[in-house]
């Protein structure tokens, strides 16, 4: 295994993302890497005003380097930048949208979803300087030879934290305005060299009651984007807590209508529930099966991961299956993140050897 990994790392040239150039059952991760202890200390100092602009840039750049290094050492096939320049997945984007932070309704007691701030819309939503993801992605390309994926927050999820203040009729209306911004960012990513873009729409799994409207919004968001498109839909992970009825059953009949090539969904934390539905609804889509539980500090062994992959292969064709964690790692300690990523890669390697006979 060690030898295989070294071989992959030495293969040199950045190969374009084509299934032929990736091993069977590719592995990747969903966006955020684990928080780094020293980065949290640095962020406190930054908030106290102790860092200059260049100090901040150096610190965040170092954090991205560490996130990429952790993934490469674990042996992931497709690398992300770890979203180290973002706070709590989407917080950093609101500052770019010209909306104003509202006071938290609850500040005391156990941390949870009702402590996530909302933002007041004060005019038409726009991001004059974009969302900043293109700059993140350019840096990622500069530091890794491996295939990469850009991760972009979806408009429906972004709209969920907005207090519309009479500027938009409802969440969908605001989401369509944000879809223009996200679409422009995706096209700029493609121009910068991105061939694989993941649109993060956890809220679509949390609020699945208007599936046809969700499909139309998603397709509008990715219209004309010339890249392989993935999406991630989950049931929430803020402070390691879900925020939804944890079922994809109402979304699954509509999967074929989404202009997405790949769905990255949460299964490990639900003891692989609903994986069997993929057989009925997956069609020609790829499944990025979440087989690693980011909320559970019990670390999977490679053998356990291999067994989960075998279960997934009962319902998903081998050439349509990717293996990923349930969600990003922003709420998981780094030691557990690294251990789980390694188990994921080693578990998949066991099954690859079986497949190749
Ligand atoms: Zn998630």
Short mmCIF file of N, CA, C and O in Angstrom, two decimals, residues 153-270:
data_model
loop_
_atom_site.label_atom_id
_atom_site.label_comp_id
_atom_site.label_asym_id
_atom_site.label_seq_id
_atom_site.Cartn_x
_atom_site.Cartn_y
_atom_site.Cartn_z
N UNK A 153 -20.12 26.92 -2.57
CA UNK A 153 -21.41 26.85 -1.87
C UNK A 153 -22.56 27.08 -2.84
O UNK A 153 -22.48 27.93 -3.71
N UNK A 154 -23.63 26.32 -2.68
CA UNK A 154 -24.78 26.45 -3.57
C UNK A 154 -25.70 27.58 -3.12
O UNK A 154 -25.76 27.92 -1.93
N UNK A 155 -26.45 28.15 -4.05
CA UNK A 155 -27.29 29.31 -3.74
C UNK A 155 -28.43 29.01 -2.77
O UNK A 155 -28.79 29.88 -1.97
N UNK A 156 -29.00 27.81 -2.82
CA UNK A 156 -30.12 27.52 -1.91
C UNK A 156 -29.62 27.49 -0.47
O UNK A 156 -30.26 28.03 0.44
N UNK A 157 -28.45 26.89 -0.28
CA UNK A 157 -27.87 26.84 1.06
C UNK A 157 -27.47 28.24 1.52
O UNK A 157 -27.75 28.64 2.66
N UNK A 158 -26.82 28.99 0.65
CA UNK A 158 -26.42 30.36 1.00
C UNK A 158 -27.64 31.21 1.39
O UNK A 158 -27.60 31.98 2.35
N UNK A 159 -28.75 31.05 0.65
CA UNK A 159 -29.94 31.88 0.89
C UNK A 159 -30.58 31.61 2.24
O UNK A 159 -31.29 32.46 2.79
N UNK A 160 -30.31 30.42 2.80
CA UNK A 160 -30.95 30.05 4.06
C UNK A 160 -30.53 30.90 5.24
O UNK A 160 -31.20 30.89 6.28
N UNK A 161 -29.44 31.60 5.11
CA UNK A 161 -28.97 32.40 6.25
C UNK A 161 -29.28 33.89 6.06
O UNK A 161 -28.76 34.73 6.80
N UNK A 162 -30.11 34.18 5.07
CA UNK A 162 -30.41 35.59 4.80
C UNK A 162 -31.77 36.00 5.34
O UNK A 162 -32.75 35.26 5.20
N UNK A 163 -31.83 37.15 5.99
CA UNK A 163 -33.09 37.79 6.36
C UNK A 163 -33.42 38.72 5.20
O UNK A 163 -32.68 39.70 4.96
N UNK A 164 -34.50 38.42 4.45
CA UNK A 164 -34.66 39.04 3.14
C UNK A 164 -35.09 40.51 3.20
O UNK A 164 -34.87 41.26 2.25
N UNK A 165 -35.74 40.89 4.30
CA UNK A 165 -35.96 42.31 4.56
C UNK A 165 -36.74 42.99 3.42
O UNK A 165 -36.52 44.16 3.11
N UNK A 166 -37.63 42.24 2.76
CA UNK A 166 -38.46 42.82 1.71
C UNK A 166 -37.77 42.95 0.35
O UNK A 166 -38.40 43.35 -0.63
N UNK A 167 -36.50 42.61 0.25
CA UNK A 167 -35.80 42.75 -1.03
C UNK A 167 -36.05 41.57 -1.96
O UNK A 167 -35.89 41.71 -3.17
N UNK A 168 -36.42 40.43 -1.40
CA UNK A 168 -36.74 39.26 -2.22
C UNK A 168 -38.01 38.63 -1.66
O UNK A 168 -38.28 38.73 -0.46
N UNK A 169 -38.77 37.97 -2.56
CA UNK A 169 -40.08 37.43 -2.18
C UNK A 169 -39.93 36.28 -1.19
O UNK A 169 -40.63 36.20 -0.18
N UNK A 170 -39.03 35.34 -1.52
CA UNK A 170 -38.85 34.18 -0.66
C UNK A 170 -37.44 33.62 -0.86
O UNK A 170 -36.65 34.18 -1.62
N UNK A 171 -37.17 32.50 -0.20
CA UNK A 171 -35.83 31.92 -0.27
C UNK A 171 -35.41 31.58 -1.70
O UNK A 171 -34.27 31.77 -2.10
N UNK A 172 -36.37 31.05 -2.50
CA UNK A 172 -36.02 30.71 -3.88
C UNK A 172 -35.68 31.96 -4.68
O UNK A 172 -34.75 31.95 -5.50
N UNK A 173 -36.44 33.04 -4.45
CA UNK A 173 -36.19 34.29 -5.17
C UNK A 173 -34.76 34.78 -4.88
O UNK A 173 -34.00 35.13 -5.80
N UNK A 174 -34.37 34.76 -3.62
CA UNK A 174 -33.01 35.17 -3.24
C UNK A 174 -31.98 34.19 -3.81
O UNK A 174 -30.90 34.58 -4.28
N UNK A 175 -32.34 32.90 -3.80
CA UNK A 175 -31.40 31.89 -4.30
C UNK A 175 -31.13 32.08 -5.79
O UNK A 175 -30.00 31.89 -6.25
N UNK A 176 -32.16 32.48 -6.54
CA UNK A 176 -31.92 32.72 -7.98
C UNK A 176 -30.96 33.90 -8.20
O UNK A 176 -30.14 33.88 -9.11
N UNK A 177 -31.06 34.90 -7.34
CA UNK A 177 -30.11 36.02 -7.44
C UNK A 177 -28.70 35.53 -7.13
O UNK A 177 -27.73 35.89 -7.82
N UNK A 178 -28.58 34.68 -6.11
CA UNK A 178 -27.27 34.13 -5.75
C UNK A 178 -26.75 33.16 -6.80
O UNK A 178 -25.54 33.03 -7.00
N UNK A 179 -27.68 32.49 -7.50
CA UNK A 179 -27.27 31.53 -8.53
C UNK A 179 -26.47 32.22 -9.63
O UNK A 179 -25.54 31.63 -10.19
N UNK A 180 -26.81 33.47 -9.93
CA UNK A 180 -26.05 34.22 -10.95
C UNK A 180 -24.60 34.38 -10.48
O UNK A 180 -23.66 34.26 -11.26
N UNK A 181 -24.44 34.68 -9.21
CA UNK A 181 -23.10 34.89 -8.64
C UNK A 181 -22.31 33.58 -8.65
O UNK A 181 -21.14 33.54 -9.04
N UNK A 182 -22.97 32.50 -8.23
CA UNK A 182 -22.30 31.20 -8.16
C UNK A 182 -21.95 30.71 -9.57
O UNK A 182 -20.87 30.18 -9.82
N UNK A 183 -22.88 30.93 -10.52
CA UNK A 183 -22.65 30.52 -11.91
C UNK A 183 -21.43 31.26 -12.48
O UNK A 183 -20.57 30.65 -13.13
N UNK A 184 -21.34 32.56 -12.22
CA UNK A 184 -20.19 33.34 -12.72
C UNK A 184 -18.89 32.83 -12.10
O UNK A 184 -17.86 32.73 -12.78
N UNK A 185 -18.94 32.48 -10.80
CA UNK A 185 -17.74 31.97 -10.13
C UNK A 185 -17.32 30.62 -10.75
O UNK A 185 -16.13 30.37 -10.96
N UNK A 186 -18.31 29.78 -11.04
CA UNK A 186 -18.00 28.47 -11.64
C UNK A 186 -17.36 28.65 -13.01
O UNK A 186 -16.39 27.96 -13.36
N UNK A 187 -17.90 29.57 -13.81
CA UNK A 187 -17.32 29.80 -15.14
C UNK A 187 -15.90 30.36 -15.02
O UNK A 187 -15.01 30.00 -15.80
N UNK A 188 -15.67 31.21 -14.04
CA UNK A 188 -14.31 31.73 -13.82
C UNK A 188 -13.38 30.62 -13.35
O UNK A 188 -12.19 30.60 -13.69
N UNK A 189 -13.90 29.68 -12.58
CA UNK A 189 -13.10 28.52 -12.15
C UNK A 189 -12.67 27.68 -13.36
O UNK A 189 -11.53 27.25 -13.45
N UNK A 190 -13.60 27.46 -14.27
CA UNK A 190 -13.28 26.69 -15.48
C UNK A 190 -12.20 27.42 -16.28
O UNK A 190 -11.23 26.81 -16.73
N UNK A 191 -12.34 28.73 -16.39
CA UNK A 191 -11.33 29.51 -17.12
C UNK A 191 -9.96 29.40 -16.43
O UNK A 191 -8.92 29.46 -17.08
N UNK A 192 -9.98 29.21 -15.11
CA UNK A 192 -8.73 29.09 -14.35
C UNK A 192 -8.17 27.66 -14.40
O UNK A 192 -7.11 27.40 -13.84
N UNK A 193 -8.91 26.74 -15.03
CA UNK A 193 -8.39 25.38 -15.19
C UNK A 193 -9.16 24.30 -14.44
O UNK A 193 -8.77 23.13 -14.46
N UNK A 194 -10.25 24.66 -13.77
CA UNK A 194 -11.01 23.65 -13.02
C UNK A 194 -11.77 22.75 -13.97
O UNK A 194 -12.45 23.23 -14.88
N UNK A 195 -11.64 21.44 -13.78
CA UNK A 195 -12.41 20.50 -14.60
C UNK A 195 -13.41 19.70 -13.77
O UNK A 195 -14.11 18.84 -14.27
N UNK A 196 -13.44 19.98 -12.45
CA UNK A 196 -14.31 19.23 -11.54
C UNK A 196 -14.76 20.20 -10.44
O UNK A 196 -13.93 20.70 -9.69
N UNK A 197 -16.05 20.47 -10.41
CA UNK A 197 -16.58 21.45 -9.45
C UNK A 197 -17.70 20.81 -8.64
O UNK A 197 -18.61 20.19 -9.20
N UNK A 198 -17.62 20.97 -7.33
CA UNK A 198 -18.66 20.43 -6.44
C UNK A 198 -19.48 21.59 -5.88
O UNK A 198 -18.95 22.51 -5.26
N UNK A 199 -20.78 21.53 -6.12
CA UNK A 199 -21.69 22.55 -5.59
C UNK A 199 -22.27 21.99 -4.28
O UNK A 199 -22.94 20.96 -4.27
N UNK A 200 -22.01 22.69 -3.19
CA UNK A 200 -22.47 22.21 -1.88
C UNK A 200 -23.87 22.72 -1.59
O UNK A 200 -24.07 23.91 -1.42
N UNK A 201 -24.82 21.81 -1.56
CA UNK A 201 -26.22 22.18 -1.28
C UNK A 201 -26.81 21.30 -0.18
O UNK A 201 -27.84 20.64 -0.39
N UNK A 202 -26.20 21.28 1.02
CA UNK A 202 -26.79 20.49 2.10
C UNK A 202 -28.25 20.85 2.34
O UNK A 202 -29.07 19.98 2.62
N UNK A 203 -28.59 22.13 2.18
CA UNK A 203 -29.97 22.56 2.48
C UNK A 203 -31.00 21.86 1.60
O UNK A 203 -32.17 21.76 1.97
N UNK A 204 -30.58 21.41 0.42
CA UNK A 204 -31.56 20.73 -0.45
C UNK A 204 -31.99 19.39 0.14
O UNK A 204 -33.11 18.94 -0.11
N UNK A 205 -31.10 18.76 0.92
CA UNK A 205 -31.50 17.51 1.59
C UNK A 205 -32.24 17.79 2.88
O UNK A 205 -33.03 16.98 3.36
N UNK A 206 -31.98 18.98 3.45
CA UNK A 206 -32.64 19.36 4.70
C UNK A 206 -34.08 19.81 4.43
O UNK A 206 -34.98 19.52 5.21
N UNK A 207 -34.28 20.51 3.30
CA UNK A 207 -35.62 21.00 2.91
C UNK A 207 -35.98 20.47 1.52
O UNK A 207 -35.96 21.21 0.54
N UNK A 208 -36.30 19.16 1.43
CA UNK A 208 -36.49 18.56 0.11
C UNK A 208 -37.92 18.63 -0.41
O UNK A 208 -38.26 17.98 -1.39
N UNK A 209 -38.80 19.43 0.23
CA UNK A 209 -40.22 19.32 -0.05
C UNK A 209 -40.65 19.94 -1.39
O UNK A 209 -41.79 19.73 -1.80
N UNK A 210 -39.77 20.67 -2.08
CA UNK A 210 -40.13 21.18 -3.42
C UNK A 210 -39.08 20.69 -4.42
O UNK A 210 -38.33 21.49 -4.98
N UNK A 211 -39.02 19.37 -4.64
CA UNK A 211 -37.90 18.81 -5.42
C UNK A 211 -37.78 19.37 -6.83
O UNK A 211 -36.68 19.62 -7.29
N UNK A 212 -38.91 19.61 -7.50
CA UNK A 212 -38.81 20.11 -8.87
C UNK A 212 -38.22 21.51 -8.89
O UNK A 212 -37.43 21.87 -9.78
N UNK A 213 -38.57 22.32 -7.91
CA UNK A 213 -38.00 23.67 -7.82
C UNK A 213 -36.51 23.60 -7.51
O UNK A 213 -35.73 24.42 -7.99
N UNK A 214 -36.12 22.63 -6.68
CA UNK A 214 -34.69 22.48 -6.34
C UNK A 214 -33.91 22.08 -7.59
O UNK A 214 -32.82 22.61 -7.84
N UNK A 215 -34.47 21.17 -8.38
CA UNK A 215 -33.80 20.74 -9.62
C UNK A 215 -33.62 21.94 -10.55
O UNK A 215 -32.54 22.18 -11.08
N UNK A 216 -34.69 22.73 -10.73
CA UNK A 216 -34.63 23.87 -11.65
C UNK A 216 -33.57 24.87 -11.18
O UNK A 216 -32.79 25.40 -11.98
N UNK A 217 -33.53 25.12 -9.88
CA UNK A 217 -32.54 26.06 -9.34
C UNK A 217 -31.12 25.53 -9.54
O UNK A 217 -30.22 26.26 -9.97
N UNK A 218 -30.94 24.25 -9.26
CA UNK A 218 -29.60 23.66 -9.41
C UNK A 218 -29.14 23.76 -10.87
O UNK A 218 -28.01 24.17 -11.16
N UNK A 219 -30.05 23.40 -11.79
CA UNK A 219 -29.67 23.40 -13.20
C UNK A 219 -29.38 24.81 -13.70
O UNK A 219 -28.50 25.02 -14.53
N UNK A 220 -30.11 25.78 -13.16
CA UNK A 220 -29.85 27.18 -13.50
C UNK A 220 -28.46 27.59 -12.99
O UNK A 220 -27.72 28.31 -13.66
N UNK A 221 -28.10 27.08 -11.81
CA UNK A 221 -26.83 27.44 -11.19
C UNK A 221 -25.63 26.96 -12.01
O UNK A 221 -24.62 27.62 -12.10
N UNK A 222 -25.76 25.78 -12.61
CA UNK A 222 -24.61 25.20 -13.32
C UNK A 222 -24.73 25.34 -14.84
O UNK A 222 -23.91 24.79 -15.58
N UNK A 223 -25.73 26.11 -15.30
CA UNK A 223 -25.93 26.24 -16.75
C UNK A 223 -24.68 26.78 -17.43
O UNK A 223 -24.12 27.79 -17.00
N UNK A 224 -24.24 26.09 -18.47
CA UNK A 224 -23.11 26.58 -19.27
C UNK A 224 -21.75 26.43 -18.60
O UNK A 224 -20.76 26.97 -19.10
N UNK A 225 -21.68 25.72 -17.48
CA UNK A 225 -20.40 25.52 -16.79
C UNK A 225 -19.72 24.26 -17.38
O UNK A 225 -20.23 23.15 -17.21
N UNK A 226 -18.62 24.44 -18.05
CA UNK A 226 -17.98 23.35 -18.78
C UNK A 226 -17.03 22.52 -17.93
O UNK A 226 -15.82 22.52 -18.15
N UNK A 227 -17.56 21.85 -16.92
CA UNK A 227 -16.75 21.00 -16.05
C UNK A 227 -17.60 19.83 -15.59
O UNK A 227 -18.83 19.86 -15.70
N UNK A 228 -16.93 18.82 -15.08
CA UNK A 228 -17.66 17.76 -14.39
C UNK A 228 -18.28 18.37 -13.14
O UNK A 228 -17.60 19.06 -12.38
N UNK A 229 -19.58 18.15 -12.94
CA UNK A 229 -20.28 18.77 -11.80
C UNK A 229 -20.66 17.70 -10.77
O UNK A 229 -21.30 16.70 -11.10
N UNK A 230 -20.26 17.96 -9.54
CA UNK A 230 -20.69 17.13 -8.42
C UNK A 230 -21.55 17.99 -7.50
O UNK A 230 -21.52 19.22 -7.58
N UNK A 231 -22.32 17.34 -6.66
CA UNK A 231 -22.99 18.09 -5.59
C UNK A 231 -22.86 17.29 -4.30
O UNK A 231 -22.66 16.08 -4.31
N UNK A 232 -22.90 18.02 -3.18
CA UNK A 232 -22.92 17.38 -1.87
C UNK A 232 -24.18 17.82 -1.16
O UNK A 232 -24.45 19.00 -1.02
N UNK A 233 -24.99 16.82 -0.76
CA UNK A 233 -26.21 17.12 -0.01
C UNK A 233 -26.19 16.28 1.25
O UNK A 233 -26.06 15.05 1.18
N UNK A 234 -26.31 16.93 2.40
CA UNK A 234 -26.26 16.18 3.66
C UNK A 234 -27.30 16.75 4.62
O UNK A 234 -28.07 17.63 4.26
N UNK A 235 -27.30 16.27 5.85
CA UNK A 235 -28.35 16.64 6.80
C UNK A 235 -27.85 17.58 7.89
O UNK A 235 -28.45 17.69 8.94
N UNK A 236 -26.72 18.25 7.60
CA UNK A 236 -26.20 19.22 8.55
C UNK A 236 -25.11 18.63 9.42
O UNK A 236 -25.14 17.43 9.76
N UNK A 237 -24.13 19.47 9.77
CA UNK A 237 -22.98 19.00 10.54
C UNK A 237 -22.45 20.06 11.48
O UNK A 237 -21.40 19.90 12.07
N UNK A 238 -23.18 21.19 11.60
CA UNK A 238 -22.67 22.27 12.45
C UNK A 238 -22.56 21.77 13.90
O UNK A 238 -23.53 21.26 14.46
N UNK A 239 -21.35 21.91 14.46
CA UNK A 239 -21.03 21.38 15.78
C UNK A 239 -21.36 19.88 15.89
O UNK A 239 -21.75 19.37 16.94
N UNK A 240 -21.22 19.21 14.73
CA UNK A 240 -21.43 17.77 14.69
C UNK A 240 -22.88 17.34 14.86
O UNK A 240 -23.16 16.20 15.22
N UNK A 241 -23.82 18.29 14.62
CA UNK A 241 -25.23 17.95 14.82
C UNK A 241 -25.99 17.99 13.50
O UNK A 241 -25.79 18.90 12.70
N UNK A 242 -26.89 17.03 13.28
CA UNK A 242 -27.77 17.12 12.11
C UNK A 242 -28.86 18.15 12.36
O UNK A 242 -29.08 18.57 13.50
N UNK A 243 -29.56 18.51 11.29
CA UNK A 243 -30.62 19.52 11.44
C UNK A 243 -31.82 19.14 10.56
O UNK A 243 -32.56 19.98 10.09
N UNK A 244 -31.98 17.83 10.34
CA UNK A 244 -32.99 17.41 9.36
C UNK A 244 -33.51 16.02 9.66
O UNK A 244 -32.91 15.25 10.41
N UNK A 245 -34.63 15.68 9.02
CA UNK A 245 -35.07 14.28 8.94
C UNK A 245 -34.11 13.62 7.97
O UNK A 245 -34.03 14.00 6.80
N UNK A 246 -33.37 12.63 8.45
CA UNK A 246 -32.22 12.17 7.67
C UNK A 246 -32.60 11.10 6.64
O UNK A 246 -32.30 9.93 6.80
N UNK A 247 -33.26 11.55 5.57
CA UNK A 247 -33.64 10.64 4.49
C UNK A 247 -33.53 11.35 3.14
O UNK A 247 -33.91 12.52 3.02
N UNK A 248 -33.01 10.61 2.17
CA UNK A 248 -32.95 11.14 0.80
C UNK A 248 -34.14 10.65 -0.04
O UNK A 248 -34.19 10.92 -1.24
N UNK A 249 -35.06 9.92 0.60
CA UNK A 249 -36.09 9.20 -0.18
C UNK A 249 -36.90 10.14 -1.07
O UNK A 249 -37.25 9.78 -2.19
N UNK A 250 -37.20 11.36 -0.62
CA UNK A 250 -38.03 12.23 -1.45
C UNK A 250 -37.21 12.89 -2.56
O UNK A 250 -37.78 13.35 -3.56
N UNK A 251 -35.90 12.96 -2.42
CA UNK A 251 -35.07 13.56 -3.47
C UNK A 251 -34.69 12.54 -4.54
O UNK A 251 -34.53 12.89 -5.72
N UNK A 252 -34.52 11.29 -4.12
CA UNK A 252 -33.97 10.28 -5.03
C UNK A 252 -34.73 10.14 -6.36
O UNK A 252 -34.11 10.02 -7.41
N UNK A 253 -36.09 10.16 -6.36
CA UNK A 253 -36.77 10.00 -7.65
C UNK A 253 -36.44 11.13 -8.64
O UNK A 253 -36.73 11.01 -9.83
N UNK A 254 -35.83 12.20 -8.17
CA UNK A 254 -35.54 13.36 -9.03
C UNK A 254 -34.06 13.45 -9.42
O UNK A 254 -33.66 14.38 -10.11
N UNK A 255 -33.25 12.51 -8.94
CA UNK A 255 -31.80 12.59 -9.17
C UNK A 255 -31.45 12.75 -10.65
O UNK A 255 -30.57 13.52 -11.02
N UNK A 256 -32.18 11.99 -11.49
CA UNK A 256 -31.87 12.00 -12.91
C UNK A 256 -32.09 13.36 -13.56
O UNK A 256 -31.54 13.64 -14.63
N UNK A 257 -32.89 14.21 -12.92
CA UNK A 257 -33.19 15.52 -13.52
C UNK A 257 -32.13 16.57 -13.19
O UNK A 257 -32.08 17.62 -13.82
N UNK A 258 -31.31 16.31 -12.17
CA UNK A 258 -30.26 17.28 -11.82
C UNK A 258 -29.15 17.23 -12.87
O UNK A 258 -28.69 16.15 -13.24
N UNK A 259 -28.70 18.38 -13.33
CA UNK A 259 -27.54 18.41 -14.23
C UNK A 259 -26.26 18.30 -13.41
O UNK A 259 -25.44 19.21 -13.36
N UNK A 260 -26.14 17.17 -12.72
CA UNK A 260 -24.95 16.87 -11.92
C UNK A 260 -24.47 15.49 -12.35
O UNK A 260 -25.27 14.60 -12.62
N UNK A 261 -23.15 15.34 -12.42
CA UNK A 261 -22.59 14.04 -12.81
C UNK A 261 -22.42 13.15 -11.59
O UNK A 261 -22.36 11.93 -11.72
N UNK A 262 -22.32 13.77 -10.41
CA UNK A 262 -21.97 12.99 -9.22
C UNK A 262 -22.68 13.54 -7.98
O UNK A 262 -22.71 14.75 -7.77
N UNK A 263 -23.23 12.64 -7.17
CA UNK A 263 -23.86 13.01 -5.90
C UNK A 263 -23.03 12.48 -4.75
O UNK A 263 -22.76 11.28 -4.69
N UNK A 264 -22.63 13.35 -3.85
CA UNK A 264 -21.86 12.96 -2.66
C UNK A 264 -22.81 13.00 -1.47
O UNK A 264 -23.22 14.08 -1.02
N UNK A 265 -23.16 11.82 -0.97
CA UNK A 265 -24.23 11.72 0.02
C UNK A 265 -23.77 11.00 1.28
O UNK A 265 -22.80 10.24 1.26
N UNK A 266 -24.52 11.25 2.35
CA UNK A 266 -24.14 10.81 3.69
C UNK A 266 -24.75 9.44 4.01
O UNK A 266 -25.98 9.32 4.06
N UNK A 267 -23.91 8.44 4.19
CA UNK A 267 -24.42 7.11 4.53
C UNK A 267 -23.82 6.54 5.81
O UNK A 267 -24.50 5.80 6.53
N UNK A 268 -22.56 6.85 6.11
CA UNK A 268 -21.88 6.19 7.23
C UNK A 268 -22.61 6.47 8.56
O UNK A 268 -22.80 5.57 9.38
N UNK A 269 -23.02 7.73 8.74
CA UNK A 269 -23.67 8.11 9.99
C UNK A 269 -25.09 7.56 10.13
O UNK A 269 -25.71 7.65 11.18
N UNK A 270 -25.59 6.96 9.05
CA UNK A 270 -26.94 6.38 9.09
C UNK A 270 -26.86 4.87 8.89
O UNK A 270 -27.80 4.25 8.39
#
